[in-house]
Amino acid sequence: MAERVERRAGGAVGRGGVADDEAVAGVVLVLWGLGYGAVPVSFQTWILGAAPDAGEAASSLFVSTFNLSIALGAFLGGLAVESVATTSVLWIGAALAALTLPVAVLARRTH
C-alpha cells in the first residue's frame, strides 16, 4: 500500500500537483493538515517565550502579523492565478517553501 501511495503521489507531483486518485488526495490532505496545524501554536509559543513580560503585546503582534500574511498571500495568489494559471500558485508556494529552508538553517545556527 505504501509503495502504491508513494508511486501515485510522485506521479501527482509530476503532473503539477493534480492527483486523479482520491486516496492520494486524502493522504496529501491529512499530511498537510498535520504539518500546518502545528504552525500557529508553535509561533504563538515562541513569541510568548521571547517576550514573557509583555504577553498581550506579543499576542497582538502575532495576530496582526499572521492576519497580514494571510491577506497578502491571498492577494498575491489571486494575482498569480489571474496572470499565469491556477497551478502557478502550487509552484510558487513550493518555491517559497524551498526558500525557507536556508533561512531556518541560518536562524538555527545563530541561536
PDB file of C-alpha atoms in Angstrom:
ATOM      1  CA  MET A   1       0.000   0.000   0.000  1.00  0.00           C
ATOM      2  CA  ALA A   2       2.750   2.455   0.925  1.00  0.00           C
ATOM      3  CA  GLU A   3       4.543   1.849  -2.368  1.00  0.00           C
ATOM      4  CA  ARG A   4       1.321   2.455  -4.283  1.00  0.00           C
ATOM      5  CA  VAL A   5       0.666   5.735  -2.470  1.00  0.00           C
ATOM      6  CA  GLU A   6       4.273   6.831  -2.949  1.00  0.00           C
ATOM      7  CA  ARG A   7       4.191   5.970  -6.656  1.00  0.00           C
ATOM      8  CA  ARG A   8       0.888   7.761  -7.194  1.00  0.00           C
ATOM      9  CA  ALA A   9       1.894  10.759  -5.101  1.00  0.00           C
ATOM     10  CA  GLY A  10       5.093  11.037  -7.143  1.00  0.00           C
ATOM     11  CA  GLY A  11       3.006  10.971 -10.306  1.00  0.00           C
ATOM     12  CA  ALA A  12       0.717  13.627  -8.873  1.00  0.00           C
ATOM     13  CA  VAL A  13       3.674  15.879  -8.171  1.00  0.00           C
ATOM     14  CA  GLY A  14       4.981  15.282 -11.674  1.00  0.00           C
ATOM     15  CA  ARG A  15       1.657  16.477 -13.110  1.00  0.00           C
ATOM     16  CA  GLY A  16       1.763  19.754 -11.228  1.00  0.00           C
ATOM     17  CA  GLY A  17       0.151  18.538  -8.031  1.00  0.00           C
ATOM     18  CA  VAL A  18      -3.033  17.277  -9.665  1.00  0.00           C
ATOM     19  CA  ALA A  19      -3.993  13.833  -8.381  1.00  0.00           C
ATOM     20  CA  ASP A  20      -6.544  11.618 -10.095  1.00  0.00           C
ATOM     21  CA  ASP A  21      -6.765   9.249  -7.140  1.00  0.00           C
ATOM     22  CA  GLU A  22      -8.957  10.269  -4.222  1.00  0.00           C
ATOM     23  CA  ALA A  23      -6.919   8.174  -1.776  1.00  0.00           C
ATOM     24  CA  VAL A  24      -3.726  10.040  -2.687  1.00  0.00           C
ATOM     25  CA  ALA A  25      -5.527  13.353  -2.368  1.00  0.00           C
ATOM     26  CA  GLY A  26      -6.786  12.268   1.066  1.00  0.00           C
ATOM     27  CA  VAL A  27      -3.280  11.292   2.217  1.00  0.00           C
ATOM     28  CA  VAL A  28      -1.841  14.588   0.996  1.00  0.00           C
ATOM     29  CA  LEU A  29      -4.650  16.496   2.710  1.00  0.00           C
ATOM     30  CA  VAL A  30      -4.027  14.734   6.033  1.00  0.00           C
ATOM     31  CA  LEU A  31      -0.268  15.330   5.814  1.00  0.00           C
ATOM     32  CA  TRP A  32      -0.859  18.998   5.006  1.00  0.00           C
ATOM     33  CA  GLY A  33      -3.233  19.372   7.948  1.00  0.00           C
ATOM     34  CA  LEU A  34      -0.826  17.702  10.359  1.00  0.00           C
ATOM     35  CA  GLY A  35       2.089  19.772   9.109  1.00  0.00           C
ATOM     36  CA  TYR A  36       0.319  23.104   9.083  1.00  0.00           C
ATOM     37  CA  GLY A  37      -1.754  22.582  12.232  1.00  0.00           C
ATOM     38  CA  ALA A  38       1.310  22.987  14.437  1.00  0.00           C
ATOM     39  CA  VAL A  39       2.449  26.260  12.861  1.00  0.00           C
ATOM     40  CA  PRO A  40       0.220  28.796  14.677  1.00  0.00           C
ATOM     41  CA  VAL A  41       0.645  27.062  18.032  1.00  0.00           C
ATOM     42  CA  SER A  42       4.430  26.921  17.634  1.00  0.00           C
ATOM     43  CA  PHE A  43       4.673  30.567  16.590  1.00  0.00           C
ATOM     44  CA  GLN A  44       2.493  31.684  19.496  1.00  0.00           C
ATOM     45  CA  THR A  45       4.649  29.695  21.923  1.00  0.00           C
ATOM     46  CA  TRP A  46       7.871  31.145  20.522  1.00  0.00           C
ATOM     47  CA  ILE A  47       6.574  34.715  20.626  1.00  0.00           C
ATOM     48  CA  LEU A  48       5.320  34.416  24.186  1.00  0.00           C
ATOM     49  CA  GLY A  49       8.637  32.840  25.187  1.00  0.00           C
ATOM     50  CA  ALA A  50      10.550  35.721  23.599  1.00  0.00           C
ATOM     51  CA  ALA A  51       8.516  38.346  25.469  1.00  0.00           C
ATOM     52  CA  PRO A  52       7.402  36.762  28.760  1.00  0.00           C
ATOM     53  CA  ASP A  53       6.738  40.134  30.422  1.00  0.00           C
ATOM     54  CA  ALA A  54       4.709  41.533  27.517  1.00  0.00           C
ATOM     55  CA  GLY A  55       2.341  38.693  26.685  1.00  0.00           C
ATOM     56  CA  GLU A  56      -0.550  40.838  25.487  1.00  0.00           C
ATOM     57  CA  ALA A  57       1.627  42.953  23.212  1.00  0.00           C
ATOM     58  CA  ALA A  58       3.345  39.841  21.836  1.00  0.00           C
ATOM     59  CA  SER A  59      -0.004  38.153  21.164  1.00  0.00           C
ATOM     60  CA  SER A  60      -1.296  41.280  19.459  1.00  0.00           C
ATOM     61  CA  LEU A  61       1.778  41.434  17.258  1.00  0.00           C
ATOM     62  CA  PHE A  62       1.437  37.745  16.414  1.00  0.00           C
ATOM     63  CA  VAL A  63      -2.237  38.013  15.440  1.00  0.00           C
ATOM     64  CA  SER A  64      -1.639  41.133  13.346  1.00  0.00           C
ATOM     65  CA  THR A  65       1.306  39.587  11.526  1.00  0.00           C
ATOM     66  CA  PHE A  66      -0.494  36.297  10.954  1.00  0.00           C
ATOM     67  CA  ASN A  67      -3.596  38.008   9.518  1.00  0.00           C
ATOM     68  CA  LEU A  68      -1.481  40.308   7.349  1.00  0.00           C
ATOM     69  CA  SER A  69       0.362  37.257   5.999  1.00  0.00           C
ATOM     70  CA  ILE A  70      -2.912  35.537   5.131  1.00  0.00           C
ATOM     71  CA  ALA A  71      -4.238  38.637   3.372  1.00  0.00           C
ATOM     72  CA  LEU A  72      -1.010  39.207   1.460  1.00  0.00           C
ATOM     73  CA  GLY A  73      -0.835  35.541   0.437  1.00  0.00           C
ATOM     74  CA  ALA A  74      -4.426  35.607  -0.798  1.00  0.00           C
ATOM     75  CA  PHE A  75      -3.796  38.799  -2.759  1.00  0.00           C
ATOM     76  CA  LEU A  76      -0.581  37.572  -4.387  1.00  0.00           C
ATOM     77  CA  GLY A  77      -2.090  34.137  -5.026  1.00  0.00           C
ATOM     78  CA  GLY A  78      -5.035  35.792  -6.760  1.00  0.00           C
ATOM     79  CA  LEU A  79      -2.672  37.815  -8.930  1.00  0.00           C
ATOM     80  CA  ALA A  80      -0.765  34.646  -9.858  1.00  0.00           C
ATOM     81  CA  VAL A  81      -3.965  32.796 -10.788  1.00  0.00           C
ATOM     82  CA  GLU A  82      -5.227  35.725 -12.817  1.00  0.00           C
ATOM     83  CA  SER A  83      -1.992  36.424 -14.681  1.00  0.00           C
ATOM     84  CA  VAL A  84      -0.424  32.960 -15.090  1.00  0.00           C
ATOM     85  CA  ALA A  85      -2.538  29.888 -14.266  1.00  0.00           C
ATOM     86  CA  THR A  86      -4.217  28.144 -11.376  1.00  0.00           C
ATOM     87  CA  THR A  87      -1.376  25.656 -10.965  1.00  0.00           C
ATOM     88  CA  SER A  88       1.145  28.505 -10.725  1.00  0.00           C
ATOM     89  CA  VAL A  89       0.084  29.014  -7.111  1.00  0.00           C
ATOM     90  CA  LEU A  90       1.281  25.491  -6.285  1.00  0.00           C
ATOM     91  CA  TRP A  91       4.669  26.047  -7.890  1.00  0.00           C
ATOM     92  CA  ILE A  92       5.106  29.473  -6.301  1.00  0.00           C
ATOM     93  CA  GLY A  93       4.188  28.006  -2.924  1.00  0.00           C
ATOM     94  CA  ALA A  94       6.685  25.179  -3.404  1.00  0.00           C
ATOM     95  CA  ALA A  95       9.416  27.645  -4.354  1.00  0.00           C
ATOM     96  CA  LEU A  96       8.706  29.813  -1.310  1.00  0.00           C
ATOM     97  CA  ALA A  97       8.710  26.750   0.946  1.00  0.00           C
ATOM     98  CA  ALA A  98      12.057  25.694  -0.512  1.00  0.00           C
ATOM     99  CA  LEU A  99      13.459  29.173   0.152  1.00  0.00           C
ATOM    100  CA  THR A 100      12.532  28.934   3.828  1.00  0.00           C
ATOM    101  CA  LEU A 101      14.893  26.014   4.393  1.00  0.00           C
ATOM    102  CA  PRO A 102      18.119  28.087   4.208  1.00  0.00           C
ATOM    103  CA  VAL A 103      16.523  30.760   6.392  1.00  0.00           C
ATOM    104  CA  ALA A 104      15.576  28.174   9.004  1.00  0.00           C
ATOM    105  CA  VAL A 105      19.064  26.654   8.929  1.00  0.00           C
ATOM    106  CA  LEU A 106      20.711  30.067   9.330  1.00  0.00           C
ATOM    107  CA  ALA A 107      18.351  31.023  12.129  1.00  0.00           C
ATOM    108  CA  ARG A 108      19.101  27.764  13.904  1.00  0.00           C
ATOM    109  CA  ARG A 109      22.854  28.414  13.717  1.00  0.00           C
ATOM    110  CA  THR A 110      22.591  31.907  15.198  1.00  0.00           C
ATOM    111  CA  HIS A 111      20.557  30.834  18.212  1.00  0.00           C
TER     112      HIS A 111
END
